[in-house]
Amino acid sequence: MLVPPAIMPTGQGSNLIVIAPCIKKSSTNFLADSVFDLMRAPNPRATLKQENARRQMNLRDLIYMLAVAKHGQFSKAATVCNVSQPALSNQIKKLEKELGGEIFHRHATQARLTELGTRILPVAQRIVADADEIRDVAASFQDPTEEPMRIGIIPTLAPFLTGYLADLFEGLYPDMRVTIIEALSDELCHLIFDREIDIGITPQDGHHPPLMFSPIWREPLLFAAREGHPLTNRAVMRPQNIPVDQFTRIGYPMGFAIEDTLPKPGPGILVGGRLDVSALRFETICRHVCHSTDCTVVTGLAAEQLTKDGWPLSFVPLHGNGAYRPIGLLSRPGFPRQSVLDDLCRYAISKPPMGMEQIKA
């Protein structure tokens, strides 16, 4: 049964009154007991603060929730968030208790969003994104050179750009610390979205809107074989002239449109006494090519460095549409250190590394 609102004095000589809500008359009613307990407390304001603190979610809870929703596992989410799995699980449980329902269906190897979790997810994403935007706004008022610059680079560029980037930052920002992370294009995009790195150096083909791509170079793709190989006498190499039974290459797309016309090598197994090699790095492929009759393709930057290091290889330009790939700096919209990004672009465009070509205006 409901009882009407009650007006109760708060103390002798006080003009302040408390209006109690309509509640179900029951000695076991939690809401009723809580309300009257608060009214009887010697310091109601302090008690209210304690009660609210017990019920108030925080940004960390939402970040943990989003990590579990993204990776589908508490263990993986804990690793990404750099906390122990029990700590992350406990925070999620506290959040669920506060919300009055489960956010995840828990299974042995995975966690799936419940209907409540599915409804909450886009709201949590907006809140975390807004918090990140607040940090970006605040960072835009700080000295852009004080924080380290975290740069992600794809594997076909990273081994050959470290020296160039060292010279670049020594000339522009000698006191700025730089961290280089090597990852494939898709992973770089996720790292930028998640603000784990600041910018990426990647082909335009690997850029995912709404990330911003600022072109700085164009890079050729070259045919490569050991010195003295009969195919290296050509002025140019067309994809249809590359022998499929001798061709091996990097095991993932490099961002050149011409790749679709290259021979499709067989699986990485022994075929007719020949070793087929599939690798993630040019060095692995090229070391094999140096000691066999096989051939491959490498980027202009890699060819320049391999020649400089004395590798016994010869290179022939590939001829055909899409034999060049645009290379640029990848960043998120609203990047707070835009002035640093602009400086990096100007330097890179004016002084491309050997093996790269300036972009055409």
mmCIF file of C-alpha atoms in Angstrom:
data_model
loop_
_atom_site.group_PDB
_atom_site.id
_atom_site.type_symbol
_atom_site.label_atom_id
_atom_site.label_comp_id
_atom_site.label_asym_id
_atom_site.label_seq_id
_atom_site.Cartn_x
_atom_site.Cartn_y
_atom_site.Cartn_z
ATOM 1 C CA MET A 1 0.000 0.000 0.000
ATOM 2 C CA LEU A 2 1.193 3.538 -0.708
ATOM 3 C CA VAL A 3 1.286 6.244 1.924
ATOM 4 C CA PRO A 4 1.140 9.933 0.952
ATOM 5 C CA PRO A 5 4.155 12.205 1.070
ATOM 6 C CA ALA A 6 5.114 13.122 4.610
ATOM 7 C CA ILE A 7 6.424 16.540 5.653
ATOM 8 C CA MET A 8 8.895 16.168 8.473
ATOM 9 C CA PRO A 9 10.830 18.891 10.361
ATOM 10 C CA THR A 10 14.588 18.480 10.197
ATOM 11 C CA GLY A 11 15.310 19.824 13.651
ATOM 12 C CA GLN A 12 14.324 22.181 16.437
ATOM 13 C CA GLY A 13 14.101 25.768 15.200
ATOM 14 C CA SER A 14 14.921 24.833 11.610
ATOM 15 C CA ASN A 15 12.976 26.127 8.614
ATOM 16 C CA LEU A 16 14.171 23.254 6.407
ATOM 17 C CA ILE A 17 11.772 20.422 5.810
ATOM 18 C CA VAL A 18 12.180 17.128 3.968
ATOM 19 C CA ILE A 19 9.396 15.798 1.778
ATOM 20 C CA ALA A 20 9.520 12.009 1.761
ATOM 21 C CA PRO A 21 8.359 10.308 -1.455
ATOM 22 C CA CYS A 22 5.345 8.065 -1.759
ATOM 23 C CA ILE A 23 6.585 4.600 -0.824
ATOM 24 C CA LYS A 24 5.101 1.176 -0.346
ATOM 25 C CA LYS A 25 4.489 0.613 3.325
ATOM 26 C CA SER A 26 6.667 -2.353 4.125
ATOM 27 C CA SER A 27 9.299 -2.932 6.767
ATOM 28 C CA THR A 28 11.385 -4.816 4.216
ATOM 29 C CA ASN A 29 11.222 -2.152 1.483
ATOM 30 C CA PHE A 30 14.808 -1.134 0.682
ATOM 31 C CA LEU A 31 13.872 2.245 -0.722
ATOM 32 C CA ALA A 32 11.816 3.108 2.355
ATOM 33 C CA ASP A 33 14.559 2.028 4.733
ATOM 34 C CA SER A 34 17.179 3.953 2.758
ATOM 35 C CA VAL A 35 15.164 7.159 2.691
ATOM 36 C CA PHE A 36 14.370 7.137 6.384
ATOM 37 C CA ASP A 37 17.930 6.081 7.273
ATOM 38 C CA LEU A 38 19.194 9.107 5.401
ATOM 39 C CA MET A 39 16.765 11.383 7.193
ATOM 40 C CA ARG A 40 17.793 10.044 10.583
ATOM 41 C CA ALA A 41 21.512 10.335 9.847
ATOM 42 C CA PRO A 42 23.397 12.915 11.914
ATOM 43 C CA ASN A 43 24.887 14.387 8.687
ATOM 44 C CA PRO A 44 22.447 13.767 5.811
ATOM 45 C CA ARG A 45 24.575 15.590 3.233
ATOM 46 C CA ALA A 46 27.631 13.402 3.888
ATOM 47 C CA THR A 47 25.460 10.291 3.885
ATOM 48 C CA LEU A 48 23.947 11.269 0.524
ATOM 49 C CA LYS A 49 27.411 11.733 -0.945
ATOM 50 C CA GLN A 50 28.422 8.274 0.237
ATOM 51 C CA GLU A 51 25.247 6.770 -1.216
ATOM 52 C CA ASN A 52 25.785 8.492 -4.572
ATOM 53 C CA ALA A 53 29.432 7.440 -4.675
ATOM 54 C CA ARG A 54 28.366 3.817 -4.335
ATOM 55 C CA ARG A 55 26.031 4.193 -7.290
ATOM 56 C CA GLN A 56 28.127 6.358 -9.641
ATOM 57 C CA MET A 57 29.717 4.695 -12.681
ATOM 58 C CA ASN A 58 33.009 6.073 -13.947
ATOM 59 C CA LEU A 59 34.717 6.385 -17.296
ATOM 60 C CA ARG A 60 37.013 3.464 -16.551
ATOM 61 C CA ASP A 61 34.012 1.133 -16.224
ATOM 62 C CA LEU A 62 32.797 2.124 -19.676
ATOM 63 C CA ILE A 63 36.264 1.706 -21.189
ATOM 64 C CA TYR A 64 36.470 -1.806 -19.746
ATOM 65 C CA MET A 65 33.004 -2.588 -21.064
ATOM 66 C CA LEU A 66 33.908 -1.398 -24.568
ATOM 67 C CA ALA A 67 37.105 -3.457 -24.515
ATOM 68 C CA VAL A 68 35.214 -6.642 -23.623
ATOM 69 C CA ALA A 69 32.575 -5.903 -26.271
ATOM 70 C CA LYS A 70 35.266 -5.334 -28.900
ATOM 71 C CA HIS A 71 37.457 -8.354 -28.170
ATOM 72 C CA GLY A 72 34.782 -10.765 -26.966
ATOM 73 C CA GLN A 73 36.940 -12.011 -24.086
ATOM 74 C CA PHE A 74 37.617 -10.728 -20.588
ATOM 75 C CA SER A 75 41.217 -11.944 -20.750
ATOM 76 C CA LYS A 76 41.951 -10.171 -24.025
ATOM 77 C CA ALA A 77 40.226 -6.993 -22.817
ATOM 78 C CA ALA A 78 42.285 -7.035 -19.624
ATOM 79 C CA THR A 79 45.498 -7.333 -21.610
ATOM 80 C CA VAL A 80 44.522 -4.429 -23.861
ATOM 81 C CA CYS A 81 43.517 -2.296 -20.856
ATOM 82 C CA ASN A 82 46.736 -3.235 -19.031
ATOM 83 C CA VAL A 83 44.968 -4.544 -15.920
ATOM 84 C CA SER A 84 44.520 -7.976 -14.394
ATOM 85 C CA GLN A 85 41.523 -9.991 -15.503
ATOM 86 C CA PRO A 86 40.052 -10.188 -11.962
ATOM 87 C CA ALA A 87 40.259 -6.402 -11.617
ATOM 88 C CA LEU A 88 38.498 -5.850 -14.931
ATOM 89 C CA SER A 89 35.850 -8.511 -14.189
ATOM 90 C CA ASN A 90 35.113 -6.984 -10.792
ATOM 91 C CA GLN A 91 34.593 -3.541 -12.298
ATOM 92 C CA ILE A 92 32.217 -4.953 -14.894
ATOM 93 C CA LYS A 93 30.276 -6.753 -12.135
ATOM 94 C CA LYS A 94 30.011 -3.518 -10.133
ATOM 95 C CA LEU A 95 28.714 -1.731 -13.212
ATOM 96 C CA GLU A 96 26.160 -4.472 -13.797
ATOM 97 C CA LYS A 97 25.046 -4.279 -10.168
ATOM 98 C CA GLU A 98 24.591 -0.534 -10.446
ATOM 99 C CA LEU A 99 22.589 -0.883 -13.670
ATOM 100 C CA GLY A 100 20.517 -3.712 -12.307
ATOM 101 C CA GLY A 101 21.211 -6.199 -15.068
ATOM 102 C CA GLU A 102 23.909 -8.189 -16.838
ATOM 103 C CA ILE A 103 25.781 -6.507 -19.689
ATOM 104 C CA PHE A 104 27.462 -9.685 -20.941
ATOM 105 C CA HIS A 105 26.528 -13.315 -21.405
ATOM 106 C CA ARG A 106 29.571 -15.132 -20.042
ATOM 107 C CA HIS A 107 30.725 -18.331 -21.727
ATOM 108 C CA ALA A 108 33.848 -20.439 -21.311
ATOM 109 C CA THR A 109 35.793 -18.784 -24.120
ATOM 110 C CA GLN A 110 33.843 -15.663 -24.977
ATOM 111 C CA ALA A 111 31.607 -12.869 -23.715
ATOM 112 C CA ARG A 112 28.618 -11.624 -25.701
ATOM 113 C CA LEU A 113 26.520 -8.544 -25.120
ATOM 114 C CA THR A 114 23.093 -9.028 -23.596
ATOM 115 C CA GLU A 115 20.125 -6.997 -24.834
ATOM 116 C CA LEU A 116 20.885 -4.452 -22.101
ATOM 117 C CA GLY A 117 24.543 -4.352 -23.142
ATOM 118 C CA THR A 118 23.601 -3.884 -26.784
ATOM 119 C CA ARG A 119 21.422 -0.900 -25.902
ATOM 120 C CA ILE A 120 24.122 0.622 -23.687
ATOM 121 C CA LEU A 121 26.998 0.104 -26.137
ATOM 122 C CA PRO A 122 26.450 3.118 -28.463
ATOM 123 C CA VAL A 123 25.856 5.397 -25.458
ATOM 124 C CA ALA A 124 29.098 4.236 -23.829
ATOM 125 C CA GLN A 125 30.950 4.741 -27.120
ATOM 126 C CA ARG A 126 29.713 8.334 -27.346
ATOM 127 C CA ILE A 127 30.675 9.063 -23.740
ATOM 128 C CA VAL A 128 34.208 7.682 -24.141
ATOM 129 C CA ALA A 129 34.602 9.495 -27.482
ATOM 130 C CA ASP A 130 33.479 12.753 -25.862
ATOM 131 C CA ALA A 131 35.996 12.254 -23.064
ATOM 132 C CA ASP A 132 38.737 11.674 -25.647
ATOM 133 C CA GLU A 133 37.676 14.845 -27.446
ATOM 134 C CA ILE A 134 37.934 16.788 -24.187
ATOM 135 C CA ARG A 135 41.492 15.518 -23.782
ATOM 136 C CA ASP A 136 42.288 16.528 -27.375
ATOM 137 C CA VAL A 137 40.950 20.036 -26.765
ATOM 138 C CA ALA A 138 43.036 20.339 -23.612
ATOM 139 C CA ALA A 139 46.122 18.987 -25.400
ATOM 140 C CA SER A 140 45.746 21.619 -28.131
ATOM 141 C CA PHE A 141 46.501 24.264 -25.472
ATOM 142 C CA GLN A 142 49.760 22.554 -24.451
ATOM 143 C CA ASP A 143 53.221 22.619 -25.992
ATOM 144 C CA PRO A 144 52.893 20.049 -28.821
ATOM 145 C CA THR A 145 56.514 18.964 -28.423
ATOM 146 C CA GLU A 146 56.283 17.943 -24.764
ATOM 147 C CA GLU A 147 54.583 14.586 -25.363
ATOM 148 C CA PRO A 148 56.305 11.710 -27.215
ATOM 149 C CA MET A 149 55.243 11.101 -30.810
ATOM 150 C CA ARG A 150 54.025 7.532 -31.349
ATOM 151 C CA ILE A 151 54.304 6.542 -35.013
ATOM 152 C CA GLY A 152 52.957 3.356 -36.539
ATOM 153 C CA ILE A 153 54.603 2.098 -39.731
ATOM 154 C CA ILE A 154 53.762 -0.874 -41.974
ATOM 155 C CA PRO A 155 56.386 -3.674 -42.263
ATOM 156 C CA THR A 156 57.312 -2.857 -45.891
ATOM 157 C CA LEU A 157 58.416 0.623 -44.763
ATOM 158 C CA ALA A 158 59.464 0.390 -41.120
ATOM 159 C CA PRO A 159 62.919 -1.276 -41.476
ATOM 160 C CA PHE A 160 63.983 1.297 -44.073
ATOM 161 C CA LEU A 161 62.640 4.507 -42.477
ATOM 162 C CA THR A 162 64.089 4.472 -38.973
ATOM 163 C CA GLY A 163 67.276 6.321 -39.976
ATOM 164 C CA TYR A 164 65.315 8.818 -42.057
ATOM 165 C CA LEU A 165 62.921 9.551 -39.195
ATOM 166 C CA ALA A 166 65.819 9.957 -36.763
ATOM 167 C CA ASP A 167 67.269 12.664 -39.012
ATOM 168 C CA LEU A 168 63.844 14.250 -39.514
ATOM 169 C CA PHE A 169 63.133 14.659 -35.805
ATOM 170 C CA GLU A 170 66.703 15.691 -35.056
ATOM 171 C CA GLY A 171 66.202 18.558 -37.491
ATOM 172 C CA LEU A 172 62.660 19.564 -36.513
ATOM 173 C CA TYR A 173 62.166 18.544 -32.894
ATOM 174 C CA PRO A 174 65.483 17.464 -31.332
ATOM 175 C CA ASP A 175 63.979 17.200 -27.827
ATOM 176 C CA MET A 176 60.910 15.153 -28.783
ATOM 177 C CA ARG A 177 60.944 11.464 -27.972
ATOM 178 C CA VAL A 178 59.695 9.193 -30.771
ATOM 179 C CA THR A 179 58.269 5.682 -30.465
ATOM 180 C CA ILE A 180 57.933 3.526 -33.605
ATOM 181 C CA ILE A 181 55.419 0.673 -33.724
ATOM 182 C CA GLU A 182 55.386 -1.775 -36.635
ATOM 183 C CA ALA A 183 51.993 -3.164 -37.693
ATOM 184 C CA LEU A 184 49.930 -3.944 -40.768
ATOM 185 C CA SER A 185 47.664 -1.230 -42.184
ATOM 186 C CA ASP A 186 44.411 -2.452 -40.650
ATOM 187 C CA GLU A 187 45.987 -2.719 -37.217
ATOM 188 C CA LEU A 188 47.510 0.763 -37.566
ATOM 189 C CA CYS A 189 44.061 2.186 -38.258
ATOM 190 C CA HIS A 190 42.675 0.561 -35.119
ATOM 191 C CA LEU A 191 45.593 1.846 -33.058
ATOM 192 C CA ILE A 192 44.981 5.394 -34.304
ATOM 193 C CA PHE A 193 41.227 5.131 -33.678
ATOM 194 C CA ASP A 194 41.931 3.893 -30.145
ATOM 195 C CA ARG A 195 44.512 6.681 -29.577
ATOM 196 C CA GLU A 196 47.251 4.148 -28.833
ATOM 197 C CA ILE A 197 49.426 5.783 -31.501
ATOM 198 C CA ASP A 198 49.373 9.326 -32.863
ATOM 199 C CA ILE A 199 49.992 8.901 -36.587
ATOM 200 C CA GLY A 200 50.718 6.181 -39.119
ATOM 201 C CA ILE A 201 52.863 5.970 -42.247
ATOM 202 C CA THR A 202 51.003 3.807 -44.727
ATOM 203 C CA PRO A 203 49.898 3.485 -48.361
ATOM 204 C CA GLN A 204 46.689 5.265 -49.263
ATOM 205 C CA ASP A 205 45.137 1.877 -49.977
ATOM 206 C CA GLY A 206 45.400 1.076 -46.258
ATOM 207 C CA HIS A 207 43.600 4.215 -45.085
ATOM 208 C CA HIS A 208 40.168 3.901 -43.509
ATOM 209 C CA PRO A 209 37.807 6.900 -43.351
ATOM 210 C CA PRO A 210 37.204 8.948 -41.263
ATOM 211 C CA LEU A 211 40.964 8.924 -40.667
ATOM 212 C CA MET A 212 42.799 11.666 -42.539
ATOM 213 C CA PHE A 213 45.414 10.757 -45.178
ATOM 214 C CA SER A 214 48.078 13.364 -46.013
ATOM 215 C CA PRO A 215 50.106 12.218 -49.082
ATOM 216 C CA ILE A 216 53.862 12.770 -48.915
ATOM 217 C CA TRP A 217 55.541 10.367 -51.420
ATOM 218 C CA ARG A 218 54.933 7.961 -54.280
ATOM 219 C CA GLU A 219 56.861 4.689 -54.302
ATOM 220 C CA PRO A 220 57.569 2.343 -57.245
ATOM 221 C CA LEU A 221 57.338 -1.437 -57.203
ATOM 222 C CA LEU A 222 60.363 -3.258 -58.690
ATOM 223 C CA PHE A 223 61.069 -6.741 -59.990
ATOM 224 C CA ALA A 224 63.982 -8.342 -58.096
ATOM 225 C CA ALA A 225 66.236 -11.339 -58.786
ATOM 226 C CA ARG A 226 69.791 -12.339 -57.963
ATOM 227 C CA GLU A 227 72.588 -10.688 -59.926
ATOM 228 C CA GLY A 228 73.117 -12.421 -63.279
ATOM 229 C CA HIS A 229 69.551 -13.718 -63.500
ATOM 230 C CA PRO A 230 68.566 -13.602 -67.220
ATOM 231 C CA LEU A 231 65.384 -11.591 -66.521
ATOM 232 C CA THR A 232 67.330 -8.701 -64.990
ATOM 233 C CA ASN A 233 68.646 -7.654 -68.441
ATOM 234 C CA ARG A 234 65.296 -6.049 -69.296
ATOM 235 C CA ALA A 235 64.687 -2.300 -69.170
ATOM 236 C CA VAL A 236 61.236 -2.863 -67.655
ATOM 237 C CA MET A 237 59.330 -5.906 -66.452
ATOM 238 C CA ARG A 238 55.691 -6.530 -67.276
ATOM 239 C CA PRO A 239 53.679 -8.702 -64.877
ATOM 240 C CA GLN A 240 52.811 -11.218 -67.606
ATOM 241 C CA ASN A 241 56.524 -11.840 -68.234
ATOM 242 C CA ILE A 242 57.267 -12.943 -64.677
ATOM 243 C CA PRO A 243 57.569 -16.767 -64.551
ATOM 244 C CA VAL A 244 54.955 -18.088 -62.145
ATOM 245 C CA ASP A 245 57.042 -21.132 -61.274
ATOM 246 C CA GLN A 246 59.879 -18.904 -60.020
ATOM 247 C CA PHE A 247 57.877 -16.137 -58.390
ATOM 248 C CA THR A 248 57.535 -15.603 -54.643
ATOM 249 C CA ARG A 249 56.413 -12.526 -52.720
ATOM 250 C CA ILE A 250 55.321 -10.921 -49.457
ATOM 251 C CA GLY A 251 52.296 -12.718 -48.068
ATOM 252 C CA TYR A 252 49.953 -9.726 -47.827
ATOM 253 C CA PRO A 253 48.848 -6.782 -50.042
ATOM 254 C CA MET A 254 51.302 -3.884 -50.213
ATOM 255 C CA GLY A 255 48.979 -1.201 -51.581
ATOM 256 C CA PHE A 256 49.887 -1.359 -55.290
ATOM 257 C CA ALA A 257 47.053 -1.698 -57.806
ATOM 258 C CA ILE A 258 49.349 -3.711 -60.094
ATOM 259 C CA GLU A 259 49.512 -6.517 -57.519
ATOM 260 C CA ASP A 260 46.276 -7.949 -58.904
ATOM 261 C CA THR A 261 48.054 -8.738 -62.179
ATOM 262 C CA LEU A 262 51.116 -10.423 -60.654
ATOM 263 C CA PRO A 263 51.508 -14.233 -60.841
ATOM 264 C CA LYS A 264 49.817 -16.147 -58.051
ATOM 265 C CA PRO A 265 52.445 -18.324 -56.391
ATOM 266 C CA GLY A 266 51.586 -21.703 -54.966
ATOM 267 C CA PRO A 267 51.259 -22.558 -51.271
ATOM 268 C CA GLY A 268 54.324 -22.572 -49.017
ATOM 269 C CA ILE A 269 55.320 -26.189 -49.579
ATOM 270 C CA LEU A 270 58.071 -28.059 -51.432
ATOM 271 C CA VAL A 271 57.075 -28.397 -55.093
ATOM 272 C CA GLY A 272 59.250 -30.385 -57.479
ATOM 273 C CA GLY A 273 62.290 -29.967 -55.267
ATOM 274 C CA ARG A 274 61.923 -26.152 -55.055
ATOM 275 C CA LEU A 275 61.290 -24.330 -51.782
ATOM 276 C CA ASP A 276 58.317 -21.944 -51.905
ATOM 277 C CA VAL A 277 58.738 -19.137 -49.409
ATOM 278 C CA SER A 278 56.026 -16.955 -47.910
ATOM 279 C CA ALA A 279 57.115 -14.242 -45.506
ATOM 280 C CA LEU A 280 56.153 -10.947 -43.894
ATOM 281 C CA ARG A 281 59.443 -9.138 -44.550
ATOM 282 C CA PHE A 282 61.416 -8.344 -47.673
ATOM 283 C CA GLU A 283 64.634 -9.461 -46.010
ATOM 284 C CA THR A 284 63.359 -13.047 -45.678
ATOM 285 C CA ILE A 285 62.159 -13.230 -49.272
ATOM 286 C CA CYS A 286 65.247 -11.513 -50.707
ATOM 287 C CA ARG A 287 67.698 -13.650 -48.760
ATOM 288 C CA HIS A 288 66.079 -16.693 -50.365
ATOM 289 C CA VAL A 289 66.131 -15.052 -53.821
ATOM 290 C CA CYS A 290 69.854 -14.279 -53.483
ATOM 291 C CA HIS A 291 70.603 -18.005 -53.361
ATOM 292 C CA SER A 292 68.109 -19.401 -55.851
ATOM 293 C CA THR A 293 66.655 -18.894 -59.313
ATOM 294 C CA ASP A 294 63.477 -17.459 -57.808
ATOM 295 C CA CYS A 295 62.374 -13.860 -58.229
ATOM 296 C CA THR A 296 60.163 -11.428 -56.352
ATOM 297 C CA VAL A 297 58.966 -7.812 -56.178
ATOM 298 C CA VAL A 298 60.140 -5.191 -53.701
ATOM 299 C CA THR A 299 59.400 -1.540 -53.081
ATOM 300 C CA GLY A 300 61.666 1.272 -54.182
ATOM 301 C CA LEU A 301 62.641 2.100 -50.607
ATOM 302 C CA ALA A 302 63.589 -1.511 -49.884
ATOM 303 C CA ALA A 303 65.559 -1.833 -53.132
ATOM 304 C CA GLU A 304 67.555 1.290 -52.290
ATOM 305 C CA GLN A 305 68.473 0.006 -48.832
ATOM 306 C CA LEU A 306 69.275 -3.530 -49.996
ATOM 307 C CA THR A 307 71.583 -2.123 -52.679
ATOM 308 C CA LYS A 308 73.257 0.151 -50.145
ATOM 309 C CA ASP A 309 73.789 -2.842 -47.846
ATOM 310 C CA GLY A 310 75.474 -4.811 -50.649
ATOM 311 C CA TRP A 311 72.872 -7.501 -51.285
ATOM 312 C CA PRO A 312 73.642 -9.371 -54.571
ATOM 313 C CA LEU A 313 70.343 -8.427 -56.218
ATOM 314 C CA SER A 314 69.333 -6.637 -59.404
ATOM 315 C CA PHE A 315 66.147 -4.591 -59.754
ATOM 316 C CA VAL A 316 63.991 -3.814 -62.781
ATOM 317 C CA PRO A 317 61.071 -1.316 -62.759
ATOM 318 C CA LEU A 318 57.646 -2.878 -63.119
ATOM 319 C CA HIS A 319 55.638 -1.524 -66.044
ATOM 320 C CA GLY A 320 51.868 -1.190 -65.947
ATOM 321 C CA ASN A 321 49.004 0.666 -64.328
ATOM 322 C CA GLY A 322 49.332 0.865 -60.567
ATOM 323 C CA ALA A 323 53.086 0.267 -60.376
ATOM 324 C CA TYR A 324 53.309 3.120 -57.844
ATOM 325 C CA ARG A 325 51.660 3.470 -54.444
ATOM 326 C CA PRO A 326 50.928 6.766 -52.660
ATOM 327 C CA ILE A 327 52.474 6.939 -49.189
ATOM 328 C CA GLY A 328 51.183 9.351 -46.570
ATOM 329 C CA LEU A 329 50.674 10.244 -42.929
ATOM 330 C CA LEU A 330 47.520 8.894 -41.326
ATOM 331 C CA SER A 331 45.879 10.745 -38.421
ATOM 332 C CA ARG A 332 42.519 11.081 -36.745
ATOM 333 C CA PRO A 333 40.283 14.136 -37.264
ATOM 334 C CA GLY A 334 40.903 16.777 -34.633
ATOM 335 C CA PHE A 335 44.449 15.572 -33.950
ATOM 336 C CA PRO A 336 45.605 18.081 -31.294
ATOM 337 C CA ARG A 337 49.184 18.412 -32.567
ATOM 338 C CA GLN A 338 48.265 19.517 -36.056
ATOM 339 C CA SER A 339 51.223 21.922 -36.205
ATOM 340 C CA VAL A 340 53.642 19.009 -35.694
ATOM 341 C CA LEU A 341 51.846 16.968 -38.345
ATOM 342 C CA ASP A 342 52.083 19.883 -40.800
ATOM 343 C CA ASP A 343 55.814 20.219 -40.126
ATOM 344 C CA LEU A 344 56.368 16.501 -40.716
ATOM 345 C CA CYS A 345 54.488 16.659 -44.009
ATOM 346 C CA ARG A 346 56.448 19.669 -45.269
ATOM 347 C CA TYR A 347 59.773 18.076 -44.394
ATOM 348 C CA ALA A 348 58.864 14.697 -45.941
ATOM 349 C CA ILE A 349 57.587 16.244 -49.166
ATOM 350 C CA SER A 350 60.637 18.457 -49.587
ATOM 351 C CA LYS A 351 63.172 15.744 -48.689
ATOM 352 C CA PRO A 352 61.919 12.285 -49.690
ATOM 353 C CA PRO A 353 64.140 9.312 -48.753
ATOM 354 C CA MET A 354 66.092 7.553 -51.473
ATOM 355 C CA GLY A 355 63.791 5.162 -53.305
ATOM 356 C CA MET A 356 60.767 7.440 -52.920
ATOM 357 C CA GLU A 357 59.576 10.088 -55.356
ATOM 358 C CA GLN A 358 58.038 13.456 -54.595
ATOM 359 C CA ILE A 359 54.296 13.625 -55.030
ATOM 360 C CA LYS A 360 53.105 15.674 -57.975
ATOM 361 C CA ALA A 361 51.326 18.920 -57.121
#
